[in-house]
CSV table of C-alpha atoms and ligand atoms in Angstrom, one decimal:
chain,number,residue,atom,x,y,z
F,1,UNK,CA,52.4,116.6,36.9
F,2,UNK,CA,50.1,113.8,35.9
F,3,UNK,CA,52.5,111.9,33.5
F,4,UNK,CA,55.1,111.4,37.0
F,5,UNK,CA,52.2,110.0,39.8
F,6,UNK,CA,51.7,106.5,40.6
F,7,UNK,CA,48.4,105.0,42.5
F,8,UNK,CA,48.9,102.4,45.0
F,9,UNK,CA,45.7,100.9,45.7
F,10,UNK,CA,46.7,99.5,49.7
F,11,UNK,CA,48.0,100.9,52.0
F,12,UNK,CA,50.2,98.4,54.3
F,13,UNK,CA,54.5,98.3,54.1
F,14,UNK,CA,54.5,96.8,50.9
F,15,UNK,CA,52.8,100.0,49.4
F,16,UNK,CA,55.5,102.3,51.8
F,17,UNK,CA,58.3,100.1,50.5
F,18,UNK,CA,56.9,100.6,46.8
F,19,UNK,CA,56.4,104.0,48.3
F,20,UNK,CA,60.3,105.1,49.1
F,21,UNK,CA,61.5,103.3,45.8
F,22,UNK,CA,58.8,105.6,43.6
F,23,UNK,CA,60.2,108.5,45.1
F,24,UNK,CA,63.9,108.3,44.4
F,25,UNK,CA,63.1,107.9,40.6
F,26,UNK,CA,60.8,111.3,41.0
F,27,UNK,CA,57.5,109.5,40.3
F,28,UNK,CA,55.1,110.6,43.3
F,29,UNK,CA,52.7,108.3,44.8
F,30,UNK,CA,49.3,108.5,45.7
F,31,UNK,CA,47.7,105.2,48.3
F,32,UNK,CA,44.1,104.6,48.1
F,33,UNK,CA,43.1,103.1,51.9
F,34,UNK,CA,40.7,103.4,53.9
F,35,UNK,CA,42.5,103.1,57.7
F,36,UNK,CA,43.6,106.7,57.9
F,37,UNK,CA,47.8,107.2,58.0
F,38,UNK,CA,48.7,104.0,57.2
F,39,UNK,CA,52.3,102.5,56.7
F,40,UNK,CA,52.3,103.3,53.1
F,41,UNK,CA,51.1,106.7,53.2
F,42,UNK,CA,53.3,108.0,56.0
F,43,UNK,CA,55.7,108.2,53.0
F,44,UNK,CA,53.3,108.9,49.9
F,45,UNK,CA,52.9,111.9,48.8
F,46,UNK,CA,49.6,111.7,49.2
F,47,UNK,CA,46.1,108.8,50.4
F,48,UNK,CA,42.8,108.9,49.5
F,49,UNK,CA,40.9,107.3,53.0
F,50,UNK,CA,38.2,105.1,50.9
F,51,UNK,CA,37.5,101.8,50.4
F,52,UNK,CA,38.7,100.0,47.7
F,53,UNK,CA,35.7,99.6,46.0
F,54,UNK,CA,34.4,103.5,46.1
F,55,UNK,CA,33.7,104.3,42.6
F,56,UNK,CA,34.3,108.1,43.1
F,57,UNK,CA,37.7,107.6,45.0
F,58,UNK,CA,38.8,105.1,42.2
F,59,UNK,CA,37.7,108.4,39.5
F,60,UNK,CA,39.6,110.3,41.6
F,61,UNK,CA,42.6,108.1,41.8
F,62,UNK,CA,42.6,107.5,37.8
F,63,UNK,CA,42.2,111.4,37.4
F,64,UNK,CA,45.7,111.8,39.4
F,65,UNK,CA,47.6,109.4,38.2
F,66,UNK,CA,49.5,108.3,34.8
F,67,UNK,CA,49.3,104.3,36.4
F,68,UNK,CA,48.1,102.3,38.9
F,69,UNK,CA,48.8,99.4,40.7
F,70,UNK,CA,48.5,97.8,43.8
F,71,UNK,CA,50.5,96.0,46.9
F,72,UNK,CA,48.0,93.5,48.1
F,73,UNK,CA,45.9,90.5,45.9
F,74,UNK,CA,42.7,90.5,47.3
F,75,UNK,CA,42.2,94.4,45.6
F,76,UNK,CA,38.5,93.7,44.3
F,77,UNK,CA,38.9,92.5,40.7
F,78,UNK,CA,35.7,94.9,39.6
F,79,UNK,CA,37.5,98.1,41.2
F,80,UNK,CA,40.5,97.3,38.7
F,81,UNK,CA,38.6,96.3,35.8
F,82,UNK,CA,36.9,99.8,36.5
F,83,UNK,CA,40.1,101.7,36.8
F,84,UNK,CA,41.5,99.9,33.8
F,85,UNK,CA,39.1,102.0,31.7
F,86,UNK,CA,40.5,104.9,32.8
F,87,UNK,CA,44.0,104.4,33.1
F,88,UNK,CA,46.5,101.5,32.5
F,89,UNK,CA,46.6,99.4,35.6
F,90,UNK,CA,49.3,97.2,35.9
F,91,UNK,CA,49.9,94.4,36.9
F,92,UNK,CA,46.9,93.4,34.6
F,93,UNK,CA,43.3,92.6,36.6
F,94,UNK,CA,43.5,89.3,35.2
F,95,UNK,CA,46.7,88.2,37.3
F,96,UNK,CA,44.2,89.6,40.8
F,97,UNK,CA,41.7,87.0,39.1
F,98,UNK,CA,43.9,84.1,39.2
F,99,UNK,CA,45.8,84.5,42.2
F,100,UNK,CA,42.3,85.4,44.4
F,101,UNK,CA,40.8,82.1,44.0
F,102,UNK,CA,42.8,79.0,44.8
F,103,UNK,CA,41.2,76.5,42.3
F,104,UNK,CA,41.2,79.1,39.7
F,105,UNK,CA,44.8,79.7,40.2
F,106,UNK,CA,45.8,75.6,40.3
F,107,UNK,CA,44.4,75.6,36.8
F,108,UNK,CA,46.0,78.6,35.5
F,109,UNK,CA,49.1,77.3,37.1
F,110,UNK,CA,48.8,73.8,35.0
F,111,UNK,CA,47.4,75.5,31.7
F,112,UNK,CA,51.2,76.7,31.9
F,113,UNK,CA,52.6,74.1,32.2
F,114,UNK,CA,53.8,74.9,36.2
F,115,UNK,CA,53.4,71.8,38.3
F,116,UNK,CA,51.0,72.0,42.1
F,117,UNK,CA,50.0,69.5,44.1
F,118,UNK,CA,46.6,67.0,42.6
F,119,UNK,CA,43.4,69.6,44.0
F,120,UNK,CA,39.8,68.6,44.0
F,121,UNK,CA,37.1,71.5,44.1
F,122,UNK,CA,34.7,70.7,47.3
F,123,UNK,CA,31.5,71.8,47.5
F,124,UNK,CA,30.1,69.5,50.4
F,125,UNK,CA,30.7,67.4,53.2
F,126,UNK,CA,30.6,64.4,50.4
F,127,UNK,CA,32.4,65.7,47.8
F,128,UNK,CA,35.4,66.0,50.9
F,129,UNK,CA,34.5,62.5,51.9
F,130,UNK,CA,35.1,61.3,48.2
F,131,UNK,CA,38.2,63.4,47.4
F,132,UNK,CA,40.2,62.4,50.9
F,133,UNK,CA,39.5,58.8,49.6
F,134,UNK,CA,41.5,59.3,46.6
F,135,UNK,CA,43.9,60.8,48.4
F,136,UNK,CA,44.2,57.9,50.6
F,137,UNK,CA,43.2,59.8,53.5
F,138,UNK,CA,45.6,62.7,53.1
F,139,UNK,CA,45.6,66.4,52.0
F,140,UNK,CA,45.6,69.8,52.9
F,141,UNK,CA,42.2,71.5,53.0
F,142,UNK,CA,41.9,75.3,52.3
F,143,UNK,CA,39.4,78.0,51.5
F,144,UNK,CA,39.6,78.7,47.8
F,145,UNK,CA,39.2,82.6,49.0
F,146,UNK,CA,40.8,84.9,51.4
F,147,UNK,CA,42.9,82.2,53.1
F,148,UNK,CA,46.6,83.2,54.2
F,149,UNK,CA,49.2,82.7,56.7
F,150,UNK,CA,47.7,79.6,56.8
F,151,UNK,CA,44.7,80.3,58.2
F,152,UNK,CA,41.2,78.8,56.8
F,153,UNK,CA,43.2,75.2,56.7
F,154,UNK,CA,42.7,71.7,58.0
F,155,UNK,CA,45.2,69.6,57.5
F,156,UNK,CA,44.6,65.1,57.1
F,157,UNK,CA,46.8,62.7,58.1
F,158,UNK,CA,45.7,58.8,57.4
F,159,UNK,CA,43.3,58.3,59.5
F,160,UNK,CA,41.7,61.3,60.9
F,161,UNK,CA,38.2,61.9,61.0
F,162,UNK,CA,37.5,64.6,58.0
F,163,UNK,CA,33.7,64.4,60.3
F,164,UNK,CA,32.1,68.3,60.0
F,165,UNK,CA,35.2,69.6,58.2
F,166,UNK,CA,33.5,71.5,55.7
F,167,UNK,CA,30.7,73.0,58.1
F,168,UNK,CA,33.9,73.7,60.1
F,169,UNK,CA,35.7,76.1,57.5
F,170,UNK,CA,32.7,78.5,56.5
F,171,UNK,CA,30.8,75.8,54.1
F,172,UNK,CA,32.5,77.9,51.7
F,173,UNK,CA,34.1,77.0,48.3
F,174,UNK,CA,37.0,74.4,49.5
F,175,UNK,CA,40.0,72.8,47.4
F,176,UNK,CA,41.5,69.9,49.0
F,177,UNK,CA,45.2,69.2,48.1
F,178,UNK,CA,47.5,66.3,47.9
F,179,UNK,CA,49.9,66.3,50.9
F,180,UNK,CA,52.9,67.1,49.3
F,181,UNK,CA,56.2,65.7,51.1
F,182,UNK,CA,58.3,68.7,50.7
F,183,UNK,CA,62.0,69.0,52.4
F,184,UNK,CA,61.5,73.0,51.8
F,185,UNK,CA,59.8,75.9,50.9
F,186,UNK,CA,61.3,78.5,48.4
F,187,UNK,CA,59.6,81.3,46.1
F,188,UNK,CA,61.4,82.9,43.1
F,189,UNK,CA,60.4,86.4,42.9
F,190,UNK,CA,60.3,88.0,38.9
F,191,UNK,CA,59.6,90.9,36.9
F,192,UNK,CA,58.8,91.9,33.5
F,193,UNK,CA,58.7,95.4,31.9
F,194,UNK,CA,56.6,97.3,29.3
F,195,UNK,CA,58.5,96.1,27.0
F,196,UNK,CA,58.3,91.9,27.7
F,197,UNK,CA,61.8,91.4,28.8
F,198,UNK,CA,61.8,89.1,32.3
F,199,UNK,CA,64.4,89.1,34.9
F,200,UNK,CA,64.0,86.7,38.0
F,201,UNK,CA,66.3,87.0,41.0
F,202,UNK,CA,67.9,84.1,42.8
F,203,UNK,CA,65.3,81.7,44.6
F,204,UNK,CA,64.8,82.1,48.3
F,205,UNK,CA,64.5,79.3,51.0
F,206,UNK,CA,61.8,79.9,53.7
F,207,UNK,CA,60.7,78.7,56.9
F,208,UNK,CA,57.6,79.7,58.4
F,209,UNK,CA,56.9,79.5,62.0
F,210,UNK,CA,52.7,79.8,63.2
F,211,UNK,CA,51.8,79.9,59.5
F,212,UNK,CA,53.5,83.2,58.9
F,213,UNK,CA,56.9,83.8,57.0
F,214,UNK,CA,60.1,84.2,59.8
F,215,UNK,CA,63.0,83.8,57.5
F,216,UNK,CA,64.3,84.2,53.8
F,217,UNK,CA,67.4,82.9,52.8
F,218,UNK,CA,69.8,83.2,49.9
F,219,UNK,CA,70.8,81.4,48.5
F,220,UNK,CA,68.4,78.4,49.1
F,221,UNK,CA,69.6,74.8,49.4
F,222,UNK,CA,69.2,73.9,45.8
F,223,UNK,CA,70.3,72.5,42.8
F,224,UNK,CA,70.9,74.5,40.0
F,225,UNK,CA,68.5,72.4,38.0
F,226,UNK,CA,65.7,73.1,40.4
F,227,UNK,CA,66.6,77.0,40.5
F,228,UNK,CA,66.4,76.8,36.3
F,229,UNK,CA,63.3,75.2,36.6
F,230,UNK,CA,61.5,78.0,39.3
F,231,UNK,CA,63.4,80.6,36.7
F,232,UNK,CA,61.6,78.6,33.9
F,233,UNK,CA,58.1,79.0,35.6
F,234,UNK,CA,58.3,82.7,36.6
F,235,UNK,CA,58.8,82.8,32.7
F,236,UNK,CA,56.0,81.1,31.5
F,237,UNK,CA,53.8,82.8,34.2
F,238,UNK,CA,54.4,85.8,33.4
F,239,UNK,CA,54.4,85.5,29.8
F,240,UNK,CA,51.1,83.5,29.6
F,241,UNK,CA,49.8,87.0,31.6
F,242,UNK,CA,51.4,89.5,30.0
F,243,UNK,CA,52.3,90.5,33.0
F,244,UNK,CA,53.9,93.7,33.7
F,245,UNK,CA,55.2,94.3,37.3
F,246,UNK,CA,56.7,91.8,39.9
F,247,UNK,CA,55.4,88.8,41.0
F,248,UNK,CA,56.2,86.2,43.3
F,249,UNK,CA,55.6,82.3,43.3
F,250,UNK,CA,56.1,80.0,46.3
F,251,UNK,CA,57.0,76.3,45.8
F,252,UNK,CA,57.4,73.2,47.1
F,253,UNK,CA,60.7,71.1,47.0
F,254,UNK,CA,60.2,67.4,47.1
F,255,UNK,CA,62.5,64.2,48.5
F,256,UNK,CA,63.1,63.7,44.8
F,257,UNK,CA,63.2,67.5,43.8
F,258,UNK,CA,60.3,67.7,42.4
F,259,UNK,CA,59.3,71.2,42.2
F,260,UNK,CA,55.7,71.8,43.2
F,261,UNK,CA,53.8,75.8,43.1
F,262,UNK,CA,51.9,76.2,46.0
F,263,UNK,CA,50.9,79.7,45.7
F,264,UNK,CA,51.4,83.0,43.6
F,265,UNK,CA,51.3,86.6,44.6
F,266,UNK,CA,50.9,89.4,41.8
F,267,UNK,CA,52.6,91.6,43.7
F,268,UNK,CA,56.2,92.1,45.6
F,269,UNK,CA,56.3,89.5,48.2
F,270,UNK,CA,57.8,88.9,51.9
F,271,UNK,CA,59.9,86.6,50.5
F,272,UNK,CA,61.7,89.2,48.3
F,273,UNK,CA,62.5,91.7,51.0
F,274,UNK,CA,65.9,90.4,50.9
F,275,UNK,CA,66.7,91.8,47.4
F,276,UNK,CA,67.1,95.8,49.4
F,277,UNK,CA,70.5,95.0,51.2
F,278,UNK,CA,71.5,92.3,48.5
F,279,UNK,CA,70.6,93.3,44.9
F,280,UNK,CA,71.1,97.0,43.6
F,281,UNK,CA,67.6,97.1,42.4
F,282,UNK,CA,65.5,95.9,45.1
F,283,UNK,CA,61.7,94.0,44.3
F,284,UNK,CA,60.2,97.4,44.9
F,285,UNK,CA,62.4,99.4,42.8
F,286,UNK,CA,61.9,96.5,39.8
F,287,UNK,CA,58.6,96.7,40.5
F,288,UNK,CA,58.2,100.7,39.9
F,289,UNK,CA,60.6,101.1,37.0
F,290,UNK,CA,58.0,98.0,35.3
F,291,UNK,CA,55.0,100.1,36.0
F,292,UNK,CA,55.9,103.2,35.5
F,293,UNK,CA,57.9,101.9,31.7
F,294,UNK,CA,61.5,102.7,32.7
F,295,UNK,CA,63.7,99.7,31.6
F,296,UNK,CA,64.5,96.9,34.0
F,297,UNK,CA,67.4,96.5,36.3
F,298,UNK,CA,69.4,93.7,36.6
F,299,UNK,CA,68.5,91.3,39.4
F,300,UNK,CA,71.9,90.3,40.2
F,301,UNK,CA,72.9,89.5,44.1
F,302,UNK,CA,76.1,90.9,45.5
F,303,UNK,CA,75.6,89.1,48.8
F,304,UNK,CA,74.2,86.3,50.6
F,305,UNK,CA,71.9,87.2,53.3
F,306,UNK,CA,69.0,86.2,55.9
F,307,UNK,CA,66.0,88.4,56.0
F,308,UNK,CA,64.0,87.8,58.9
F,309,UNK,CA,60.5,88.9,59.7
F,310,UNK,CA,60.5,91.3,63.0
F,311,UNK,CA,56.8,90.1,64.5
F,312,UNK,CA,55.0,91.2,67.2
F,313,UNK,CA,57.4,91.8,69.9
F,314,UNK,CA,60.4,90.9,68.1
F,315,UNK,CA,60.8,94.7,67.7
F,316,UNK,CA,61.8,94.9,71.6
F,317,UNK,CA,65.0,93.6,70.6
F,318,UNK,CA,65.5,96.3,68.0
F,319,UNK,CA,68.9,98.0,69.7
F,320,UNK,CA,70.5,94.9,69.6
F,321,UNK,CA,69.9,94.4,66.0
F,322,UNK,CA,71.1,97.8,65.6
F,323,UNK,CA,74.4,97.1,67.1
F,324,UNK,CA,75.1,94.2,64.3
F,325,UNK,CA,77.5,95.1,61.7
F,326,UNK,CA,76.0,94.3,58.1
F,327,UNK,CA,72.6,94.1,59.4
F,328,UNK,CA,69.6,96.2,57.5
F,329,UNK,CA,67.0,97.6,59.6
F,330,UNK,CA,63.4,97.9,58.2
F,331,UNK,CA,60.3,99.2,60.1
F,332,UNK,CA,56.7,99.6,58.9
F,333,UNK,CA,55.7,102.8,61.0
F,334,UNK,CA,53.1,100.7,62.9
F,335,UNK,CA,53.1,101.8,66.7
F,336,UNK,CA,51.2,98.6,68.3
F,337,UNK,CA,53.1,95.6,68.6
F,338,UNK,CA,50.2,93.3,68.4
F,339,UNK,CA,50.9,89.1,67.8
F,340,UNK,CA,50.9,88.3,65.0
F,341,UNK,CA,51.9,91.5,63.3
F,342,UNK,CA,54.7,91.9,61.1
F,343,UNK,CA,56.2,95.4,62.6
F,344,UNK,CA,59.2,95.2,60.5
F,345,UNK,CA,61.9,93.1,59.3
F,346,UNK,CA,65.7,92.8,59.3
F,347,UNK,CA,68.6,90.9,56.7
F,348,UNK,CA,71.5,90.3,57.3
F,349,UNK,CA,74.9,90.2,54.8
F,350,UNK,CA,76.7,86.9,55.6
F,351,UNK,CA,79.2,87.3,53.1
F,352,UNK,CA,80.1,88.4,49.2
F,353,UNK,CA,79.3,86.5,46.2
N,1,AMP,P1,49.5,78.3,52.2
N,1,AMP,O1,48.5,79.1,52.9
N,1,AMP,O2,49.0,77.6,50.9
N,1,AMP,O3,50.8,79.1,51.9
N,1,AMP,O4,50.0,77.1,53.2
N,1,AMP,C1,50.5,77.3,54.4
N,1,AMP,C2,51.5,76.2,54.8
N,1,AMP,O5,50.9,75.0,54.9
N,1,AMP,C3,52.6,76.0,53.7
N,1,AMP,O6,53.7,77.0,53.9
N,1,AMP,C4,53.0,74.6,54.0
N,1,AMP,O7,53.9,74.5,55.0
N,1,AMP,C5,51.7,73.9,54.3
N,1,AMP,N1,51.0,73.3,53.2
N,1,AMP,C6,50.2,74.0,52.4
N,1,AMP,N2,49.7,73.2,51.4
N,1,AMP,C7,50.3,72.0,51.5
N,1,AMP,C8,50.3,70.8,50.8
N,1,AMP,N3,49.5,70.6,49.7
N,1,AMP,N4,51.1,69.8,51.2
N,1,AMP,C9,51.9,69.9,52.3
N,1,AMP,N5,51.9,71.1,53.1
N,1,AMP,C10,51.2,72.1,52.7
């Protein structure tokens, strides 16, 4: 039944979590991957092993499906501008566009009003030399492509040699970034349906440890001002896209609570992996009822909680976690517990709203 299967183009937990919610509203699911029995389609009902790219496997993919969509943002933007004349794909290509490319996505981000740190686009070892000036010697150095978990990054304190930097990361397309003096990190994950109307769950605090995300909390060590105003720019975001799906932005609180984005991700998000133990409708469930034009739920939160990432070896200490009272288990379905990897991840209730 054409008119009930979704395409996932991805094939990692955020596809098997997008997966398992499909599947209780009766849409099927069909991942497009090319690593063979992958997280996500352990629990689809079906893959195509492909690459993302693979003009035939994307035919085949719009021929199966009444939607697609996807679970990770570096999905090339020509495979979904491809697919989109075949079948709606949501959220929209242009989103994949902005969030891909980190000056691209900076500017986007200001056209909308949305505040980031000051960014210069470097192209050379001078143009570096010239920006850190302005900074006064300060800034945070990234690849405008394919960076994450902060890797592709130097980071400038006053007074350190920026000698080679650029050589150093790939002589690539850089942006350097003001330093931003944040106390912490939060991200505000959002949806919008088919037809326009936006719901944004509560903002989540989160500390990363190595560059990768170990814990979400809610709710986050705000002011209700600065939660308005991450509400506010999920809003215009979206909007400004005509977005349809979830997304998810991270920010920046300042000293002075300032409220700076850092990044966005057209897509669920880490950071929202809380909303399964402590909303009704989880990210992934928002996500599917957006793309597939069912109405949105509401993102209340009937609990505070702690999601925390289970990486690499943390999943030795999985019996213990299953002997906690009001503690969610989640696994992936990876079997190697390499460093680095994120194998699964657990939240924990710590008490009613
Ligand atoms: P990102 O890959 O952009 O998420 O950056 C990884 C981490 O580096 C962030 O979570 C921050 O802790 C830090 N960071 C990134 N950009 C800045 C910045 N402009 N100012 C200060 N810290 C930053």
């Amino acid at each position: 039944m054409k008119s009930q299967t979704i395409g996932i183009i991805g094939g990692g937990q955020l596809g098997r979590m997008l997966a398992m919610a499909a599947s209780r509203l009766n849409f099927r699911t069909i991942i497009l991957e090319p690593q063979p029995d992958c997280p996500a389609a352990q629990l689809a009902n079906s893959q195509i092993v492909a690459a993302y790219d693979d003009r035939e496997a994307l035919q085949s993919l719009a021929e199966a499906c009444a939607v697609v969509t996807y679970e990770f943002e570096n999905v090339p933007v020509e495979a979904a501008r491809f697919l989109e004349k075949l079948v709606p794909v949501y959220p929209p290509p242009q989103a994949l566009e902005v969030a891909q490319d980190r000056l691209t996505e900076k500017q986007y981000l200001n056209s909308c009003g949305i505040p980031t740190a000051d960014f210069r686009a470097i192209g050379s070892q001078e143009d570096l030399e010239t920006a850190l000036e302005e900074f006064e010697g300060e800034g945070v150095l990234k690849t405008c492509r394919l960076g994450y978990d902060g890797k592709g990054q130097a980071v400038f304190r006053k007074g350190d040699a920026a000698d080679g930097a650029f050589a150093r990361l790939g002589g690539v397309p850089l942006i350097l970034e003001s330093f931003v003096p944040f106390v912490r990190e939060i991200s505000i994950i959002a949806g919008r349906g088919l037809d326009g109307r936006i719901e944004c769950y509560d903002p989540a605090e989160n500390v990363h440890r190595s560059g990768i995300l170990h814990t979400s909390t809610v709710p986050a060590n705000i002011s209700g001002d600065v939660a308005a105003r991450a509400g506010d720019s999920a809003i215009r975001l979206l909007t400004a896209l005509d977005y349809v799906g979830v997304l998810g932005i991270e920010f920046f609180v300042t000293t002075d609570d300032r409220l700076i984005a850092n990044e966005i991700a057209p897509r669920v998000h880490n950071s929202g992996h809380w909303t399964e133990a402590a909303c009704v409708i989880s990210q992934f469930e928002q996500h599917i009822r957006a793309v597939g034009g069912l109405p949105l739920g509401s993102p209340n939160r009937h609990s505070d909680c702690l999601m925390q990432n289970l990486i690499g070896d943390d999943i030795l200490a999985l019996e213990s976690w299953a002997l906690e009272d009001d503690v969610l288990i989640h696994l992936y379905g990876k079997t190697e517990p390499r460093p680095g990897r994120k194998m699964g991840h657990i939240t924990r209730l710590t008490g009613r709203r």
